[in-house]
GROMACS .gro file of C-alpha atoms in nm:
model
  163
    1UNK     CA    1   1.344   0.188   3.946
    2UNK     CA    2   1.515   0.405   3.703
    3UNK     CA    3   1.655   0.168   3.446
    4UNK     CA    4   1.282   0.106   3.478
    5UNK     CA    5   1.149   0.432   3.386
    6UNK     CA    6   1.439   0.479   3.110
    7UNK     CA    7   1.324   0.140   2.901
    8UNK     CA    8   0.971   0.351   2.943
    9UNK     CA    9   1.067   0.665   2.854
   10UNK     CA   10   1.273   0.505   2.527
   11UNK     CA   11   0.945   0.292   2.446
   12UNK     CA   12   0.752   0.610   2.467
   13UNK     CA   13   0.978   0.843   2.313
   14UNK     CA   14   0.998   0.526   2.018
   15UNK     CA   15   0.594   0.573   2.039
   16UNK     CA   16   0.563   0.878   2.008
   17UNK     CA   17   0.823   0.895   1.674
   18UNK     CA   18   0.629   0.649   1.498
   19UNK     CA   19   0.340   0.821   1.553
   20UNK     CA   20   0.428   1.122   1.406
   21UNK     CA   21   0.569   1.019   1.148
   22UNK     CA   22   0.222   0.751   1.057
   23UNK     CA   23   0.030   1.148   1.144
   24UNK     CA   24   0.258   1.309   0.896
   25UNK     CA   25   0.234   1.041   0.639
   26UNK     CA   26  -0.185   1.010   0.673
   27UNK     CA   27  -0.186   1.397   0.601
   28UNK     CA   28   0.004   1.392   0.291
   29UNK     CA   29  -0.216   1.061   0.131
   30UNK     CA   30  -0.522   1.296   0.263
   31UNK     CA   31  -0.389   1.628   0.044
   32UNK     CA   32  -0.318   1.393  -0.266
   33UNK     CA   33  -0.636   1.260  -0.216
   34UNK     CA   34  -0.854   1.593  -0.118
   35UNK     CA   35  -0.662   1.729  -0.417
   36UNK     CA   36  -0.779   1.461  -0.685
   37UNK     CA   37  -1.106   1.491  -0.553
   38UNK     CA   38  -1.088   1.833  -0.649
   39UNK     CA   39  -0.970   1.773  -0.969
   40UNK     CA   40  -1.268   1.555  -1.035
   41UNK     CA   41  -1.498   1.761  -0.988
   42UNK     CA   42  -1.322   2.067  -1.163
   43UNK     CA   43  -1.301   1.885  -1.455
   44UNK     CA   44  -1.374   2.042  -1.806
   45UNK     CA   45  -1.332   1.667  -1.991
   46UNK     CA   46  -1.381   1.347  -1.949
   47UNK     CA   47  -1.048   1.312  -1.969
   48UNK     CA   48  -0.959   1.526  -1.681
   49UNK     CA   49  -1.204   1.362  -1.500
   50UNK     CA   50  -1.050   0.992  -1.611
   51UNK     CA   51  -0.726   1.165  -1.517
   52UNK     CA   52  -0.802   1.268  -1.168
   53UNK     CA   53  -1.002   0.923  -1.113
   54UNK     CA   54  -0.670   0.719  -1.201
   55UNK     CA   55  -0.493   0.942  -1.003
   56UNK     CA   56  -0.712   0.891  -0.703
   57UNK     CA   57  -0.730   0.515  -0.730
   58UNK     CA   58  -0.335   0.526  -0.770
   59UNK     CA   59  -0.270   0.650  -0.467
   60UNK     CA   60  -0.540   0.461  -0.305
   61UNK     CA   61  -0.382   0.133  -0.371
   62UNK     CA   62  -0.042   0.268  -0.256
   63UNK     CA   63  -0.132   0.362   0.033
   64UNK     CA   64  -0.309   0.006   0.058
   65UNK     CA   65  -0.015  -0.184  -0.057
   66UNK     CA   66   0.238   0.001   0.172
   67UNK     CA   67   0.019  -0.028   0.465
   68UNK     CA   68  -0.026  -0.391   0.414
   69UNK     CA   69   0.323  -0.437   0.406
   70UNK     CA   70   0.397  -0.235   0.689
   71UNK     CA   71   0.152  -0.413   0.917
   72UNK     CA   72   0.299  -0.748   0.804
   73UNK     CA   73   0.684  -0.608   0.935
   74UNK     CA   74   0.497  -0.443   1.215
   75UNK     CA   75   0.399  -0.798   1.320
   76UNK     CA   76   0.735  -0.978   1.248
   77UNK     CA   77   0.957  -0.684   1.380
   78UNK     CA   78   0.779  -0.480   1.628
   79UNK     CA   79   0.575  -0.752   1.792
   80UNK     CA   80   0.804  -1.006   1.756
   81UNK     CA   81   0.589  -1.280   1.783
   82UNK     CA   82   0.510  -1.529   1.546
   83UNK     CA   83   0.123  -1.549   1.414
   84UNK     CA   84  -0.005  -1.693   1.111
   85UNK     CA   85  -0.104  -1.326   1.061
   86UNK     CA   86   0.157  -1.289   0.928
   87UNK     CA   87   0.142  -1.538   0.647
   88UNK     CA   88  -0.221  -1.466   0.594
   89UNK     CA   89  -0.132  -1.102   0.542
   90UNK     CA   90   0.134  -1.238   0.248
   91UNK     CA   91  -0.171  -1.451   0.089
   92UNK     CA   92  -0.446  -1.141   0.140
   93UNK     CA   93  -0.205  -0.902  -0.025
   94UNK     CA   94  -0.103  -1.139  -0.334
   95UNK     CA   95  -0.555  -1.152  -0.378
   96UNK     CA   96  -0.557  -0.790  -0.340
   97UNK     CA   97  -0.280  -0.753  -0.647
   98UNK     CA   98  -0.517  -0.942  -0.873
   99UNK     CA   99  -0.792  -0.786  -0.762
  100UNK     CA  100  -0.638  -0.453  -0.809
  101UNK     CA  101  -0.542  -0.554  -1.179
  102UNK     CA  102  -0.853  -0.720  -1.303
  103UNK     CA  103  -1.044  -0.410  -1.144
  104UNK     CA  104  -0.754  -0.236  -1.322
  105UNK     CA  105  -0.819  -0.379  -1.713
  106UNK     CA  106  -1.230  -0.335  -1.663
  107UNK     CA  107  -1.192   0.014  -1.535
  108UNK     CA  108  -0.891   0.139  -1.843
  109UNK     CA  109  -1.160  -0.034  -2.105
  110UNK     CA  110  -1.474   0.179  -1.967
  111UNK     CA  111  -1.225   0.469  -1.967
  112UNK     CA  112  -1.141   0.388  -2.330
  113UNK     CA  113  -1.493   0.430  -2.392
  114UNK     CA  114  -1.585   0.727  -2.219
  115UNK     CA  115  -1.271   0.952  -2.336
  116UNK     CA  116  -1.340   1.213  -2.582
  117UNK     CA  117  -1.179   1.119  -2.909
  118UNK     CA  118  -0.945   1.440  -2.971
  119UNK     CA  119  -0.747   1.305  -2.596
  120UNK     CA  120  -0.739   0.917  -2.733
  121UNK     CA  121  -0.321   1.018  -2.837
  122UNK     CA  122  -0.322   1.016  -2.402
  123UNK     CA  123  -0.501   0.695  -2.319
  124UNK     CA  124  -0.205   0.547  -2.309
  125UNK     CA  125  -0.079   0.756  -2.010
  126UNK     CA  126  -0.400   0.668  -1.869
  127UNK     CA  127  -0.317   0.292  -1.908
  128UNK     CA  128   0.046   0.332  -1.758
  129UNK     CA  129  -0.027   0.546  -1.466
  130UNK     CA  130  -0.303   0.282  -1.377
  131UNK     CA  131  -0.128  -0.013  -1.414
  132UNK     CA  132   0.232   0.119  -1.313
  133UNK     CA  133   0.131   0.321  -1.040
  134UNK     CA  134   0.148   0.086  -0.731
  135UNK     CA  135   0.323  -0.163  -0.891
  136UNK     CA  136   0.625   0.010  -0.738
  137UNK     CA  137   0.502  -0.086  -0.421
  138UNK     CA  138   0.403  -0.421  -0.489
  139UNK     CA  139   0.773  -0.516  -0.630
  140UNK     CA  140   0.947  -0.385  -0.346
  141UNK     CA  141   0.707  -0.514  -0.098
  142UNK     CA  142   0.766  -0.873  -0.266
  143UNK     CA  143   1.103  -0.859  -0.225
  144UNK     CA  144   1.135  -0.790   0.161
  145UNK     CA  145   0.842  -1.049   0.234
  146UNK     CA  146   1.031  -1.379   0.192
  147UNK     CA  147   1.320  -1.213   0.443
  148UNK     CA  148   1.017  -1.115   0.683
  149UNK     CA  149   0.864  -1.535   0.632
  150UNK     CA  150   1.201  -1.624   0.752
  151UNK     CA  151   1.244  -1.410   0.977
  152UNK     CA  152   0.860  -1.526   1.087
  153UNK     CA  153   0.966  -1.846   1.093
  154UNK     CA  154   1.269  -1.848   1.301
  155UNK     CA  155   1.064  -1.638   1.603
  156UNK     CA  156   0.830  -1.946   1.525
  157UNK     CA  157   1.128  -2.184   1.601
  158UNK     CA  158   1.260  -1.973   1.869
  159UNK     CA  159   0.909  -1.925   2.031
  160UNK     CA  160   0.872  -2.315   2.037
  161UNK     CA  161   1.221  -2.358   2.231
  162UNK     CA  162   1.127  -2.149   2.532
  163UNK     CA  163   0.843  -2.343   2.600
   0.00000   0.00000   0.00000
């Protein structure tokens, strides 16, 4: 009974941790979000207002990107079961990065027309914070996923032994 209750109280206590620390995470996307919201509709130019947009849609796709690849280790690691979930989420999540690029390219050339010719010396800020902004994300992400499709696999293999 209490090794019992102390692999419970660990799981909880392992709970709880993540928890917070998702809470704490979802607050600070919020505020960076909230705040280029803000900045949007403060805006004097239409390059402020291009400015805050990018900024907006930066950190949407980050927090996209890295909570894509968090589910996909949350399913190999946590759950430690194999599902083609898994693999799916890898395929979704190589979509979603063209997606986010050719959404990317349409968006900088509308910007490019819309921005006020004396700020046209910044576009190309404009252009790198758009296109580098999650990209970050996406690399790092890349590299872990082949270790977490291996890793995928062998609960797969290991899975298929017990039964």
């Amino acid at each position: 009974m209490n090794m019992k209750s102390t692999k419970l109280s660990q799981l909880f206590v392992g709970n709880v941790a993540t928890l917070i620390f998702l809470l704490i995470l979802a607050a600070i996307v919020t505020c960076l979000m909230v705040g280029d919201v803000n900045g949007m509709q403060s805006a004097t130019t239409n390059y402020d207002y291009y400015l805050n947009a990018i900024n907006l849609i930066d950190n949407i796709a980050r927090t996209y990107f890295f909570s894509c690849f968090l589910l996909m280790a949350y399913l190999v690691y946590i759950k430690k079961q194999y599902s083609k979930w898994g693999v799916r989420l890898f395929y979704f999540i190589g979509a979603s990065v063209l997606i986010y690029y050719a959404f990317a390219g349409a968006y900088i050339d509308y910007v490019f027309k819309h921005v006020e010719p004396e700020f046209i010396d910044k576009y190309q800020r404009l252009v790198h914070h758009l296109y580098a902004g999650p990209l970050c994300y996406i690399i790092i992400g890349y590299f872990f996923t082949p270790r977490m499709l291996k890793d995928a696999q062998k609960l797969q293999e290991e899975q298929e032994l017990t039964i």
